[in-house]
Coordinates of C-alpha atoms in Angstrom, one line a residue:
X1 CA 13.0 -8.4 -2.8
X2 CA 11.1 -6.1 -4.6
X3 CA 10.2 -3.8 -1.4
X4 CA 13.5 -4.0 -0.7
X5 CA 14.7 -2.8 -4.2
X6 CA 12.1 0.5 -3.9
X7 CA 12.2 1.2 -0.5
X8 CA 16.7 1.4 -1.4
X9 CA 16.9 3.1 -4.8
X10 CA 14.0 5.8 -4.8
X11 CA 15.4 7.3 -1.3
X12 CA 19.0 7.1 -2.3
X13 CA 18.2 8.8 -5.6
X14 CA 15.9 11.6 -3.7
X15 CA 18.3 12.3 -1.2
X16 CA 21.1 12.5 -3.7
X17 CA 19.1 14.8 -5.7
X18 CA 18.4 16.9 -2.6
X19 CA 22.2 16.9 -1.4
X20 CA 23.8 18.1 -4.6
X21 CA 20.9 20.5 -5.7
X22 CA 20.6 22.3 -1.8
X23 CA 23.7 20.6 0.1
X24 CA 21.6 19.3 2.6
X25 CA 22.6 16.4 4.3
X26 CA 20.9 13.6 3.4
X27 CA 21.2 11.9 6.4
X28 CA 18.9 14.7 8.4
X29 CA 16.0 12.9 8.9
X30 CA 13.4 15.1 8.6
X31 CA 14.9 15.3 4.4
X32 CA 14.9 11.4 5.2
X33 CA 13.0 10.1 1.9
X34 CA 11.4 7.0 4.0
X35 CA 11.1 8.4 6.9
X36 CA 9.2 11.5 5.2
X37 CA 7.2 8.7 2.8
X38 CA 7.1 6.0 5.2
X39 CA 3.3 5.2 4.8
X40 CA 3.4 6.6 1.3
X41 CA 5.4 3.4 0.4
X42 CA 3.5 1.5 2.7
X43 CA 0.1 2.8 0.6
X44 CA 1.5 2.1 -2.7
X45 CA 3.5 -1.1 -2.2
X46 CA 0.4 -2.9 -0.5
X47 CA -1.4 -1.7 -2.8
X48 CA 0.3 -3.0 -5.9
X49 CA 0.4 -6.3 -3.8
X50 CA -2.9 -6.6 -3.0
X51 CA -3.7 -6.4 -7.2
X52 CA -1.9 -9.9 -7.2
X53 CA -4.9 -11.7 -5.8
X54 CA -6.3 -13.2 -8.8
X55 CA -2.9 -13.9 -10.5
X56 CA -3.4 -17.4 -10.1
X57 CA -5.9 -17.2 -12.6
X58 CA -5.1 -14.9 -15.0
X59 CA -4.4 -17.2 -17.6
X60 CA -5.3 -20.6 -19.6
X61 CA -2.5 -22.5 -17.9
X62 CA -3.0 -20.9 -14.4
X63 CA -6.0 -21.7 -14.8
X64 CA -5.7 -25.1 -15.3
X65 CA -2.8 -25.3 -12.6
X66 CA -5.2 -24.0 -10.3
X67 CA -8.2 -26.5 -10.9
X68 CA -6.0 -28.9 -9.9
X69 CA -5.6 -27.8 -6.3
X70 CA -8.5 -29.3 -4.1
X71 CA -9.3 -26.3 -2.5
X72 CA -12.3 -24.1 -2.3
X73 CA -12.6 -20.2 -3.2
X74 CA -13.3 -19.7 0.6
X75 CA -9.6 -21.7 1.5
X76 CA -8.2 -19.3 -1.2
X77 CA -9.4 -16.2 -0.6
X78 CA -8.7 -16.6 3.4
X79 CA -4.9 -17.5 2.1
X80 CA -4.8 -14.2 0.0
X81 CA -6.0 -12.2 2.7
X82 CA -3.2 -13.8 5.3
X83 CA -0.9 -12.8 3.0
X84 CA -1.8 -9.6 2.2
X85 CA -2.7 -8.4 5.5
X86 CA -0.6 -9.6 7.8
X87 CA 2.4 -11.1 6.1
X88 CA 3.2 -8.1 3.7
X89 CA 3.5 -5.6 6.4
X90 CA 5.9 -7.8 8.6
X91 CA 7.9 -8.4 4.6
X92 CA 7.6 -4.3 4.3
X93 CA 8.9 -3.6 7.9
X94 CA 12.0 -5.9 7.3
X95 CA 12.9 -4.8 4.2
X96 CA 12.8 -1.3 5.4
X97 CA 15.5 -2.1 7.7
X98 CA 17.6 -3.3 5.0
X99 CA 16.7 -0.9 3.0
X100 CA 17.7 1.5 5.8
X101 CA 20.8 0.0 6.3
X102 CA 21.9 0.0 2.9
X103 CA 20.7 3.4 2.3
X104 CA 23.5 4.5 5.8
X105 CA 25.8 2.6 4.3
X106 CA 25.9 4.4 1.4
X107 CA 25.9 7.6 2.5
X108 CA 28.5 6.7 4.8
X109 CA 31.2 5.8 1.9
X110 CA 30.0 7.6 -0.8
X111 CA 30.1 11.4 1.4
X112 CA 32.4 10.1 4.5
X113 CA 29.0 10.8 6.1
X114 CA 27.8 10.2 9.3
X115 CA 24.8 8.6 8.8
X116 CA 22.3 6.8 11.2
X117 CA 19.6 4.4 10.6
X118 CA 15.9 5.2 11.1
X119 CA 14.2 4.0 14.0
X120 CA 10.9 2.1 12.9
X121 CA 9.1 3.2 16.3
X122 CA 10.2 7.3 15.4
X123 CA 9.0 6.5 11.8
X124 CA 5.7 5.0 13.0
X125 CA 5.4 8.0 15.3
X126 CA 6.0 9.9 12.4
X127 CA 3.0 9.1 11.0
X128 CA -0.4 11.5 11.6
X129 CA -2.6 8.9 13.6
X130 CA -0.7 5.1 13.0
X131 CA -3.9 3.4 14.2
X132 CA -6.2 5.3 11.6
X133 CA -3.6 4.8 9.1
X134 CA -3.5 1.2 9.3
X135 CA -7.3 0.7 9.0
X136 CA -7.1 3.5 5.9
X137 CA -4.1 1.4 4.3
X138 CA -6.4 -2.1 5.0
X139 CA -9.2 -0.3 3.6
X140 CA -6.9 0.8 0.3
X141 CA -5.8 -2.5 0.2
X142 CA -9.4 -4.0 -0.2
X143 CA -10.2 -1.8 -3.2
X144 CA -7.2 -3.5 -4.7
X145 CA -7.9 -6.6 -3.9
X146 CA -11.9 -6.2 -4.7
X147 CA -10.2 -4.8 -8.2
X148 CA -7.7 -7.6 -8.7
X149 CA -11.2 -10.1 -8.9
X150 CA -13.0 -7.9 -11.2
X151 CA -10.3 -7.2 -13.9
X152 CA -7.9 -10.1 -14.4
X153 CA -5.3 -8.5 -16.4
X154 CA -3.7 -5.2 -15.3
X155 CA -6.0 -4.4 -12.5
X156 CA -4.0 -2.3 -10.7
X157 CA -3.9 0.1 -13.5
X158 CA -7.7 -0.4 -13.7
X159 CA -8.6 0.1 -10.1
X160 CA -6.2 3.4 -10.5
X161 CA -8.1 4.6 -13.2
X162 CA -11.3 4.2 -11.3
X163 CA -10.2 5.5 -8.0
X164 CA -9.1 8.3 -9.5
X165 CA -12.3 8.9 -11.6
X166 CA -14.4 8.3 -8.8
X167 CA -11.8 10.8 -6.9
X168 CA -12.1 13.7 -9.4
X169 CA -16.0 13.1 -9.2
X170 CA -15.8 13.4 -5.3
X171 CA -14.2 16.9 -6.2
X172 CA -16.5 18.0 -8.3
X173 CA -19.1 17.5 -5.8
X174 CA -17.5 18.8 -3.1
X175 CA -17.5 22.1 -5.6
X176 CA -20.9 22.1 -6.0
X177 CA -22.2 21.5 -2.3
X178 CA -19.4 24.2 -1.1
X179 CA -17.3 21.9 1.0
X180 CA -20.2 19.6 2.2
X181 CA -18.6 16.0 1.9
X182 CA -15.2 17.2 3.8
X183 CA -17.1 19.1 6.9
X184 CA -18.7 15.9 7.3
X185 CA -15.0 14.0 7.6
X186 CA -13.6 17.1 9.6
X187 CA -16.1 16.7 12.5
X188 CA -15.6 12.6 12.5
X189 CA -14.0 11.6 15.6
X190 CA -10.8 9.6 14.9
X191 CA -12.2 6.4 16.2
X192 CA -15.3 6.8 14.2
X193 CA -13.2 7.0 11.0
X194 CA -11.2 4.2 12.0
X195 CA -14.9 1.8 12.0
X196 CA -15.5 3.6 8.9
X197 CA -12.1 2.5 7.1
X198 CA -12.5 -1.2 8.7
X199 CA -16.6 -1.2 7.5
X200 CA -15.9 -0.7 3.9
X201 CA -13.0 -2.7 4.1
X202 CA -15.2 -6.0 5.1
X203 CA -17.3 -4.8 2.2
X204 CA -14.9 -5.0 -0.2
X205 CA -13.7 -7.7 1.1
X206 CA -16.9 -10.0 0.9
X207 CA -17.3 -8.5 -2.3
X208 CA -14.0 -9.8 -3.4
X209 CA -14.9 -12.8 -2.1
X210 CA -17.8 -13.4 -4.1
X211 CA -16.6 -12.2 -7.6
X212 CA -13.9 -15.1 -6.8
X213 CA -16.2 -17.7 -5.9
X214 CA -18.1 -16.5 -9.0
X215 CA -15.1 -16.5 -11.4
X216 CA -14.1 -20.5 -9.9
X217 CA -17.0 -21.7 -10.7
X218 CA -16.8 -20.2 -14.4
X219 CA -13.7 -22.3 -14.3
X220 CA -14.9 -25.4 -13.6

């Protein structure tokens, strides 16, 4: 509900703006606000979603709740993961379509428009490299999820914070090795990025893993 809630107002209120302030017609898809920021939401979405992981335990009660279901850290984790990785992307992709839908038929009163909905293949395709962009999302999903067992109270703010420290450091050094880090990315074949994205990802995932074995047995 949530996606579906994003994915419906933003776009509408984007491609309002854009309509009255340039009259162009918001139905155009390449002024299209999900088909434009179609993995932008994807991105974003997961990764707020992946910064639930530990919410089962992010307090006294849930805590206690939690103690009381007989199964290990490896059961839950596995369950988090399922969830995260392949059941939010099918919830996303639905609720894109309704959002979709919604957004045409709004259009469609409001401006005697005729509008169209988006076809998901055209906004896949729309995307630079949908393979590598997968793996990249799984791997932004893992930092989330690797944050959300570190910090149990607002850790997607957290993990923000740090990302973007760790980002502004990465710029800093690109500065001062003239461009060295991103030559080494811009001669990286494709697949070889895409092994790089799913690497780390498994890192952070183990990782994840263990800070919430750690933090169950603090519980117990």
């Amino acid at each position: 509900m949530i996606i579906y809630v994003v994915l419906t107002l933003i776009p509408i209120l984007l491609e309002y703006l854009s309509f009255e302030r340039n009259n162009i017609n918001p139905c155009c898809s390449p002024y299209n606000a999900n088909y434009i920021y179609f993995p932008l939401w994807l991105y974003l979405l997961g990764s707020i979603f992946a910064s639930t992981t530990m919410v089962s335990i992010n307090s006294n009660s849930k805590q206690n709740i939690s103690l009381n279901v007989q199964v290990t850290a490896l059961e839950k984790y596995v369950t988090h993961l399922f969830i995260i990785i392949i059941l939010f992307p099918v919830a996303f992709l639905v609720a894109f379509k309704f959002a979709d839908y919604t957004r045409v038929a709004f259009f469609n009163i409001y401006y005697s428009a005729n509008c169209y909905p988006i076809s998901l293949v055209n906004a896949i395709r729309h995307c630079y490299n949908p393979v590598l962009e997968f793996s990249a999302g799984l791997f932004v999903q893992s930092i989330f999820i690797l944050g959300s067992t570190i910090w149990r109270r607002k850790s997607f703010i957290k993990t923000v914070a740090i990302v973007f420290s760790l980002y502004i450091t990465l710029v800093i050094l690109e500065t001062q090795f003239g461009g060295f880090i991103s030559s080494i990315f811009n001669n990286m074949n494709w697949l070889i990025e895409i092994l790089v994205f799913l690497s780390l990802s498994l890192i952070n995932w183990r990782l994840g893993y263990l800070n919430l074995r750690i933090n169950s047995n603090k519980m117990k």
